[in-house]
Amino acid sequence: AQNVKNITRLKDVKNPLPDYEDVPSAEKQGVRAWFRPGRLWIGSINIPGPMGADSSARYVFQVVEWNKKTSTWIVSHAAHGDEQLC
């Protein structure tokens, strides 16, 4: 019963990420419906050549926010020690 109370209280905490309701409906259709601020995918990637050394590395892709001003998603992706915000 104690755990249920704690979960209920967590629902009352405002999400620090941007409000998903600000995202236009067209950006919530099809594959784009997977894009929600805070969503995270972790996998592996293999980049042939000197950068990847022909071996798999951990790959992280995260949806950061919907930029209302530019009407674009801001995402972060990282592998091989290189992280980029796009």
mmCIF file of C-alpha atoms in Angstrom:
data_model
loop_
_atom_site.group_PDB
_atom_site.id
_atom_site.type_symbol
_atom_site.label_atom_id
_atom_site.label_comp_id
_atom_site.label_asym_id
_atom_site.label_seq_id
_atom_site.Cartn_x
_atom_site.Cartn_y
_atom_site.Cartn_z
ATOM 1 C CA ALA A 1 0.000 0.000 0.000
ATOM 2 C CA GLN A 2 2.901 2.363 0.739
ATOM 3 C CA ASN A 3 4.243 2.065 -2.830
ATOM 4 C CA VAL A 4 0.857 2.927 -4.300
ATOM 5 C CA LYS A 5 0.754 6.143 -2.288
ATOM 6 C CA ASN A 6 4.229 7.124 -3.492
ATOM 7 C CA ILE A 7 3.276 6.535 -7.129
ATOM 8 C CA THR A 8 0.153 8.628 -6.699
ATOM 9 C CA ARG A 9 2.216 11.500 -5.320
ATOM 10 C CA LEU A 10 4.595 11.314 -8.296
ATOM 11 C CA LYS A 11 1.655 12.048 -10.609
ATOM 12 C CA ASP A 12 1.260 15.388 -8.852
ATOM 13 C CA VAL A 13 4.841 16.463 -9.624
ATOM 14 C CA LYS A 14 5.036 18.767 -12.660
ATOM 15 C CA ASN A 15 7.153 17.269 -15.422
ATOM 16 C CA PRO A 16 10.305 19.400 -15.888
ATOM 17 C CA LEU A 17 10.248 18.645 -19.630
ATOM 18 C CA PRO A 18 8.319 20.842 -22.096
ATOM 19 C CA ASP A 19 4.579 20.292 -22.308
ATOM 20 C CA TYR A 20 3.711 17.726 -24.967
ATOM 21 C CA GLU A 21 0.429 19.545 -25.570
ATOM 22 C CA ASP A 22 2.407 22.341 -27.301
ATOM 23 C CA VAL A 23 3.430 19.925 -30.062
ATOM 24 C CA PRO A 24 1.311 20.336 -33.237
ATOM 25 C CA SER A 25 -1.005 17.408 -34.031
ATOM 26 C CA ALA A 26 0.816 16.728 -37.344
ATOM 27 C CA GLU A 27 3.967 15.973 -35.322
ATOM 28 C CA LYS A 28 2.055 13.355 -33.296
ATOM 29 C CA GLN A 29 1.107 11.206 -36.323
ATOM 30 C CA GLY A 30 2.752 7.972 -37.478
ATOM 31 C CA VAL A 31 6.386 7.442 -36.519
ATOM 32 C CA ARG A 32 6.570 10.985 -35.139
ATOM 33 C CA ALA A 33 4.193 9.889 -32.376
ATOM 34 C CA TRP A 34 7.262 8.189 -30.877
ATOM 35 C CA PHE A 35 8.836 11.611 -30.354
ATOM 36 C CA ARG A 36 7.918 12.786 -26.882
ATOM 37 C CA PRO A 37 10.161 14.979 -24.734
ATOM 38 C CA GLY A 38 12.227 12.724 -22.501
ATOM 39 C CA ARG A 39 11.853 9.594 -24.627
ATOM 40 C CA LEU A 40 15.105 7.644 -24.781
ATOM 41 C CA TRP A 41 16.342 4.823 -27.004
ATOM 42 C CA ILE A 42 19.509 2.884 -26.234
ATOM 43 C CA GLY A 43 21.076 0.481 -28.679
ATOM 44 C CA SER A 44 24.287 -0.144 -30.534
ATOM 45 C CA ILE A 45 25.792 1.247 -33.701
ATOM 46 C CA ASN A 46 28.641 0.144 -35.932
ATOM 47 C CA ILE A 47 30.473 2.800 -37.928
ATOM 48 C CA PRO A 48 33.029 1.224 -40.284
ATOM 49 C CA GLY A 49 36.431 2.812 -40.575
ATOM 50 C CA PRO A 50 38.755 4.654 -38.179
ATOM 51 C CA MET A 51 35.980 6.418 -36.219
ATOM 52 C CA GLY A 52 34.196 3.230 -35.228
ATOM 53 C CA ALA A 53 37.149 0.883 -35.494
ATOM 54 C CA ASP A 54 34.784 -1.659 -37.095
ATOM 55 C CA SER A 55 33.174 -2.514 -33.766
ATOM 56 C CA SER A 56 29.805 -1.835 -32.210
ATOM 57 C CA ALA A 57 29.426 0.903 -29.620
ATOM 58 C CA ARG A 58 26.606 1.982 -27.370
ATOM 59 C CA TYR A 59 24.258 4.451 -29.100
ATOM 60 C CA VAL A 60 21.873 6.743 -27.238
ATOM 61 C CA PHE A 61 19.115 8.789 -28.866
ATOM 62 C CA GLN A 62 16.966 11.111 -26.760
ATOM 63 C CA VAL A 63 14.123 13.480 -27.622
ATOM 64 C CA VAL A 64 14.878 16.699 -25.729
ATOM 65 C CA GLU A 65 12.028 19.036 -26.637
ATOM 66 C CA TRP A 66 9.746 20.528 -29.278
ATOM 67 C CA ASN A 67 11.063 23.965 -30.226
ATOM 68 C CA LYS A 68 7.912 25.987 -30.772
ATOM 69 C CA LYS A 69 9.805 28.974 -32.207
ATOM 70 C CA THR A 70 11.459 26.988 -35.030
ATOM 71 C CA SER A 71 8.814 24.215 -35.259
ATOM 72 C CA THR A 72 11.425 21.473 -34.919
ATOM 73 C CA TRP A 73 12.313 18.644 -32.592
ATOM 74 C CA ILE A 74 15.512 19.003 -30.584
ATOM 75 C CA VAL A 75 17.202 15.632 -30.130
ATOM 76 C CA SER A 76 20.478 14.370 -28.738
ATOM 77 C CA HIS A 77 22.399 11.391 -30.037
ATOM 78 C CA ALA A 78 25.680 9.954 -28.883
ATOM 79 C CA ALA A 79 28.129 7.178 -29.735
ATOM 80 C CA HIS A 80 31.898 6.671 -29.664
ATOM 81 C CA GLY A 81 32.304 9.520 -27.153
ATOM 82 C CA ASP A 82 30.690 12.060 -29.481
ATOM 83 C CA GLU A 83 27.384 13.664 -28.456
ATOM 84 C CA GLN A 84 25.443 15.976 -30.746
ATOM 85 C CA LEU A 85 22.347 18.082 -30.299
ATOM 86 C CA CYS A 86 20.282 18.481 -33.472
#
